[in-house]
Amino acid sequence: MKKLMIGNEAIARGLYEGGIGLVSSYPGTPSTEITEFLSTYNDIYSEWAPNEKVAAEVAFGASLGGMRAACAMKHVGLNVAADPLFTLSYTGVTGGLVICVADDPAMHSSQNEQDSRHYAIAAKVPMLEPADSAEALAFARDAFALSEQFDTPVLLRVCTRVAHSQSVVTLGERVEAPIKPYVKNGAKFIMMPSNAKKRHPVVEERTKALAAYAENCPYNRVEMGGTEIGIITSGTCYQYVKEVFGDSVSVLKIGMPYPLPEKLFRDFADKVKKLYVIEELDGIIEAHCNALGLTVVGKEMFSPIGEYSQASIRAAFGLAAPEFVTTDDTLPVRPPMMCAGCPHRGIYYTLAKNKVTVIGDIGCYTLGAQPPLSAMDSTLCMGASVSGLHGFNLARGEEAEKKTVGVIGDSTFMHSGMTGLVNIAYNATNSTVIILDNSITGMTGHQHNPTTGFNIKGDPAAKVDLEALCHALGIARVRVVDPYDLAACDKALKEELAVAEPSVIISRRPCVLLKSVKAAPALTVNKDKCKKCKKCASLGCPAISIKGGFAQIDRTLCVGCDVCQQLCHFGAIEKGGAAE
Amino acid sequence: MKTTGIMIVGVGGQGSLLASKLLGSLLLDRGYDVKVSEVHGMSQRGGSVVTYVKFGEKVYSPIITEGEADYILSFEKLEAARYAACLKKGGRIIVNTQEIDPMPVLIGGATYPTDILDELTEKGLDIDALDALSVACEAGSPKAVNIVLLSRLAKLLDIPYEAWLAAIERSVKPRFVELNKKAFALGYNK
């Protein structure tokens, strides 16, 4: 049966057909849907783990227990899971183990555009890279057998354009992979020095064997189209190359970027006069060519920055581009922003008003950095708000402690905020951490986490008590505020910043986009009372605009959170009222 | 056979994902190779969003760059101008005349440009502008804007009317089928 699937759904289908028994992941754009789609198959086990390290280790445990297992994460998630990855390379697997990683060139929804292929090289683990959904399904399906054949975890890399592009796939049958018997094998699985020393040579031999396998494997292929130009490419770049050149050039299409074969490259180079390497981000295939002494044109012609396209390749080759009209480049930009009624807005307004330094974190609430609130000073990585705040306060002393906070979401706190909070308590700075508890993992599209009380299937699950947890981590002062109550937010912030001990403020209000959240009646502006002060517009709420100097509320967007009403000194914002 | 490119542009949350889902399902059903490139994640939060739909005998690149789109479906007026450079010579922009103020306009740092569509027409672009929101409301729901815009595209593609209706049946919840069929007919016959 033919179906249109995004690459991530195709990976899920491929893993399913390949006999997966367990998936454990932490959500992260552009990888999230792999696990979401896997969770729709009821004959396998799926879960959201608190972070990628836990997820990878759960998958390891399942593999050790004889089951085919996988985890999925975004590129920066693999940084978190790097610790198990590197030693998994030494232990190898029992049941096939696939680690899916989704890179985000051009940073559509990420804080950097690192190239995950470096991890394959560094950890000495084979990596597959599909170029569309059909390959995503096939590569994911076959990755388990590859993993078991070579006794290694397999990295499956996609980038945003494969992960989130639908293309045609043909569905197949699921292979049943019975759980293998468990045999205790300390020499292979207990990685203390005496054993690990014996495993490293195994890894080196395996890499050689994989490089030999790569010479004739189904993942790499040559498409001859003349002897003038040869292009070595992989992933989405293959599609751009074909779009521009069709069958007029020869292509070596790499589906297994690590390890790369030698003879296949040399033979291809011998068949063409001029050789190009077209790969997004870093020059990894190019470096392999250089190591082989092949003369190639790569990063000198194609940028290491951002995404490619058929247009960028046409431009690099000096080929004619289609005609188009130039458009006005002074159009107002339309950046993403916090939704109308977003519970984060009240807290960010309070932080901006008090001119507080904000050590930020990763999530929807990073949008607090956007104008007009602009209430953020740094965003680094998951958890860095809490630990970074401690360091900032140590560097700048008591004065900083009184006007600096860290802000972190509920899911991010579960992911890697807890350890930073322990550090604040243990090493005693008078730091103030604000946990923005909107009862869901927001930015990635509403996944449950250990604080929501539900599991990946939406079934009731153990719910972390954030107040009790913070107490247990060594923080005595923990208080909860409703971010829709500006006076309470202001009072809590001022008091906790002033106090000479570490404290946590939990700002608690569910995400307005949750189906369980019912909107209150929309507000209206009474023009007779509006003094054109624009105070309400300083909230940056998409429902509020200024028309002819007067504030105006879009009743289709307003959810009646009342935050703007609390700000208006003139009582011009009223509940109910007629539509404008 | 050449590849046809359709861009769906608008503001995050306007319902463009349903439009691309319906188109993908329809085109696959008609026997074409199809690629649909979507937007997920941060930009969905009220930001400018774009989806690419391409079909033909064989589609390679999932994205559309300058001068390559046969049709642009814009859910919002300013977004039509933002992506107009992607239109192929001889292509057409179908645009909902609704205005949604972006943040710089909301907070008074910029003004919403006037005469956007006139300027595009002056540049020689073929613009099919309609108040799709009103048509959708007439059909029974403001959420049917996507179907109204698709109905305008349907007039340009060589696909039978009934096939569009069948795609609507496959893509929307059963209780909304009649409403959407009505929106489709209203838009188509405008």
Short mmCIF file of N, CA, C and O in Angstrom, two decimals, chain A residues 354-358 389-405 429-432 493-494 496-500:
data_model
loop_
_atom_site.label_atom_id
_atom_site.label_comp_id
_atom_site.label_asym_id
_atom_site.label_seq_id
_atom_site.Cartn_x
_atom_site.Cartn_y
_atom_site.Cartn_z
N ASN A 354 10.59 44.74 36.46
CA ASN A 354 11.55 44.85 37.57
C ASN A 354 13.01 44.89 37.09
O ASN A 354 13.92 44.82 37.90
N LYS A 355 13.17 44.94 35.77
CA LYS A 355 14.52 45.02 35.17
C LYS A 355 15.45 43.94 35.72
O LYS A 355 16.59 44.21 36.13
N VAL A 356 14.92 42.72 35.72
CA VAL A 356 15.67 41.59 36.26
C VAL A 356 16.52 40.96 35.16
O VAL A 356 16.10 40.90 34.01
N THR A 357 17.71 40.53 35.50
CA THR A 357 18.52 39.76 34.56
C THR A 357 17.98 38.33 34.54
O THR A 357 17.76 37.73 35.59
N VAL A 358 17.75 37.80 33.33
CA VAL A 358 17.10 36.50 33.21
C VAL A 358 18.01 35.51 32.48
O VAL A 358 18.32 35.69 31.31
N LEU A 389 22.70 30.37 36.30
CA LEU A 389 22.34 31.39 37.29
C LEU A 389 23.31 31.34 38.49
O LEU A 389 23.78 32.37 38.97
N HIS A 390 23.58 30.12 38.95
CA HIS A 390 24.49 29.93 40.09
C HIS A 390 25.86 30.53 39.77
O HIS A 390 26.43 31.28 40.58
N GLY A 391 26.38 30.23 38.58
CA GLY A 391 27.69 30.75 38.19
C GLY A 391 27.69 32.27 38.05
O GLY A 391 28.64 32.95 38.48
N PHE A 392 26.61 32.78 37.46
CA PHE A 392 26.48 34.23 37.28
C PHE A 392 26.49 34.94 38.62
O PHE A 392 27.18 35.94 38.82
N ASN A 393 25.74 34.38 39.56
CA ASN A 393 25.66 34.98 40.90
C ASN A 393 26.99 34.88 41.64
O ASN A 393 27.37 35.80 42.38
N LEU A 394 27.72 33.78 41.43
CA LEU A 394 29.04 33.67 42.05
C LEU A 394 29.99 34.71 41.49
O LEU A 394 30.78 35.31 42.22
N ALA A 395 29.90 34.94 40.18
CA ALA A 395 30.81 35.90 39.55
C ALA A 395 30.50 37.33 39.99
O ALA A 395 31.39 38.13 40.20
N ARG A 396 29.21 37.64 40.14
CA ARG A 396 28.83 39.04 40.35
C ARG A 396 28.38 39.35 41.77
O ARG A 396 28.09 40.52 42.09
N GLY A 397 28.24 38.32 42.59
CA GLY A 397 28.03 38.56 44.02
C GLY A 397 26.62 38.92 44.42
O GLY A 397 25.65 38.77 43.68
N GLU A 398 26.53 39.45 45.63
CA GLU A 398 25.26 39.67 46.31
C GLU A 398 24.30 40.56 45.52
O GLU A 398 23.10 40.33 45.47
N GLU A 399 24.84 41.60 44.87
CA GLU A 399 23.97 42.51 44.11
C GLU A 399 23.27 41.77 42.98
O GLU A 399 22.09 41.99 42.70
N ALA A 400 24.01 40.87 42.32
CA ALA A 400 23.42 40.09 41.22
C ALA A 400 22.33 39.17 41.76
O ALA A 400 21.27 39.02 41.14
N GLU A 401 22.57 38.58 42.92
CA GLU A 401 21.58 37.67 43.49
C GLU A 401 20.24 38.34 43.71
O GLU A 401 19.20 37.70 43.67
N LYS A 402 20.27 39.65 43.92
CA LYS A 402 19.04 40.38 44.21
C LYS A 402 18.30 40.83 42.96
O LYS A 402 17.21 41.40 43.06
N LYS A 403 18.91 40.63 41.81
CA LYS A 403 18.19 41.06 40.59
C LYS A 403 18.41 40.12 39.41
O LYS A 403 18.37 40.54 38.26
N THR A 404 18.64 38.84 39.71
CA THR A 404 18.84 37.86 38.65
C THR A 404 18.01 36.61 38.94
O THR A 404 17.95 36.17 40.10
N VAL A 405 17.39 36.07 37.91
CA VAL A 405 16.67 34.80 38.08
C VAL A 405 17.04 33.86 36.95
O VAL A 405 17.54 34.27 35.91
N THR A 429 24.24 29.47 46.74
CA THR A 429 24.07 30.87 46.32
C THR A 429 22.62 31.23 46.65
O THR A 429 21.74 30.37 46.67
N ASN A 430 22.38 32.51 46.85
CA ASN A 430 21.00 32.96 47.11
C ASN A 430 20.28 33.14 45.78
O ASN A 430 19.80 34.22 45.46
N SER A 431 20.23 32.08 45.03
CA SER A 431 19.68 32.15 43.68
C SER A 431 18.17 31.97 43.70
O SER A 431 17.62 31.26 44.54
N THR A 432 17.49 32.60 42.73
CA THR A 432 16.04 32.48 42.60
C THR A 432 15.72 31.85 41.25
O THR A 432 16.02 32.42 40.20
N LEU A 493 8.22 37.75 43.25
CA LEU A 493 9.55 38.02 42.68
C LEU A 493 10.36 38.90 43.63
O LEU A 493 11.52 38.59 43.94
N LYS A 494 9.75 39.99 44.08
CA LYS A 494 10.48 40.93 44.95
C LYS A 494 10.92 40.24 46.23
O LYS A 494 12.06 40.40 46.69
N GLU A 496 11.35 36.96 46.90
CA GLU A 496 12.33 35.87 46.75
C GLU A 496 13.70 36.39 46.34
O GLU A 496 14.72 35.82 46.70
N LEU A 497 13.71 37.50 45.59
CA LEU A 497 15.01 38.08 45.24
C LEU A 497 15.67 38.69 46.47
O LEU A 497 16.90 38.65 46.62
N ALA A 498 14.86 39.22 47.36
CA ALA A 498 15.41 39.92 48.53
C ALA A 498 15.93 38.96 49.59
O ALA A 498 16.88 39.27 50.31
N VAL A 499 15.32 37.80 49.69
CA VAL A 499 15.62 36.91 50.80
C VAL A 499 17.04 36.32 50.67
O VAL A 499 17.53 36.09 49.57
N ALA A 500 17.68 36.11 51.82
CA ALA A 500 19.07 35.66 51.81
C ALA A 500 19.17 34.14 51.84
O ALA A 500 19.85 33.55 52.68
#
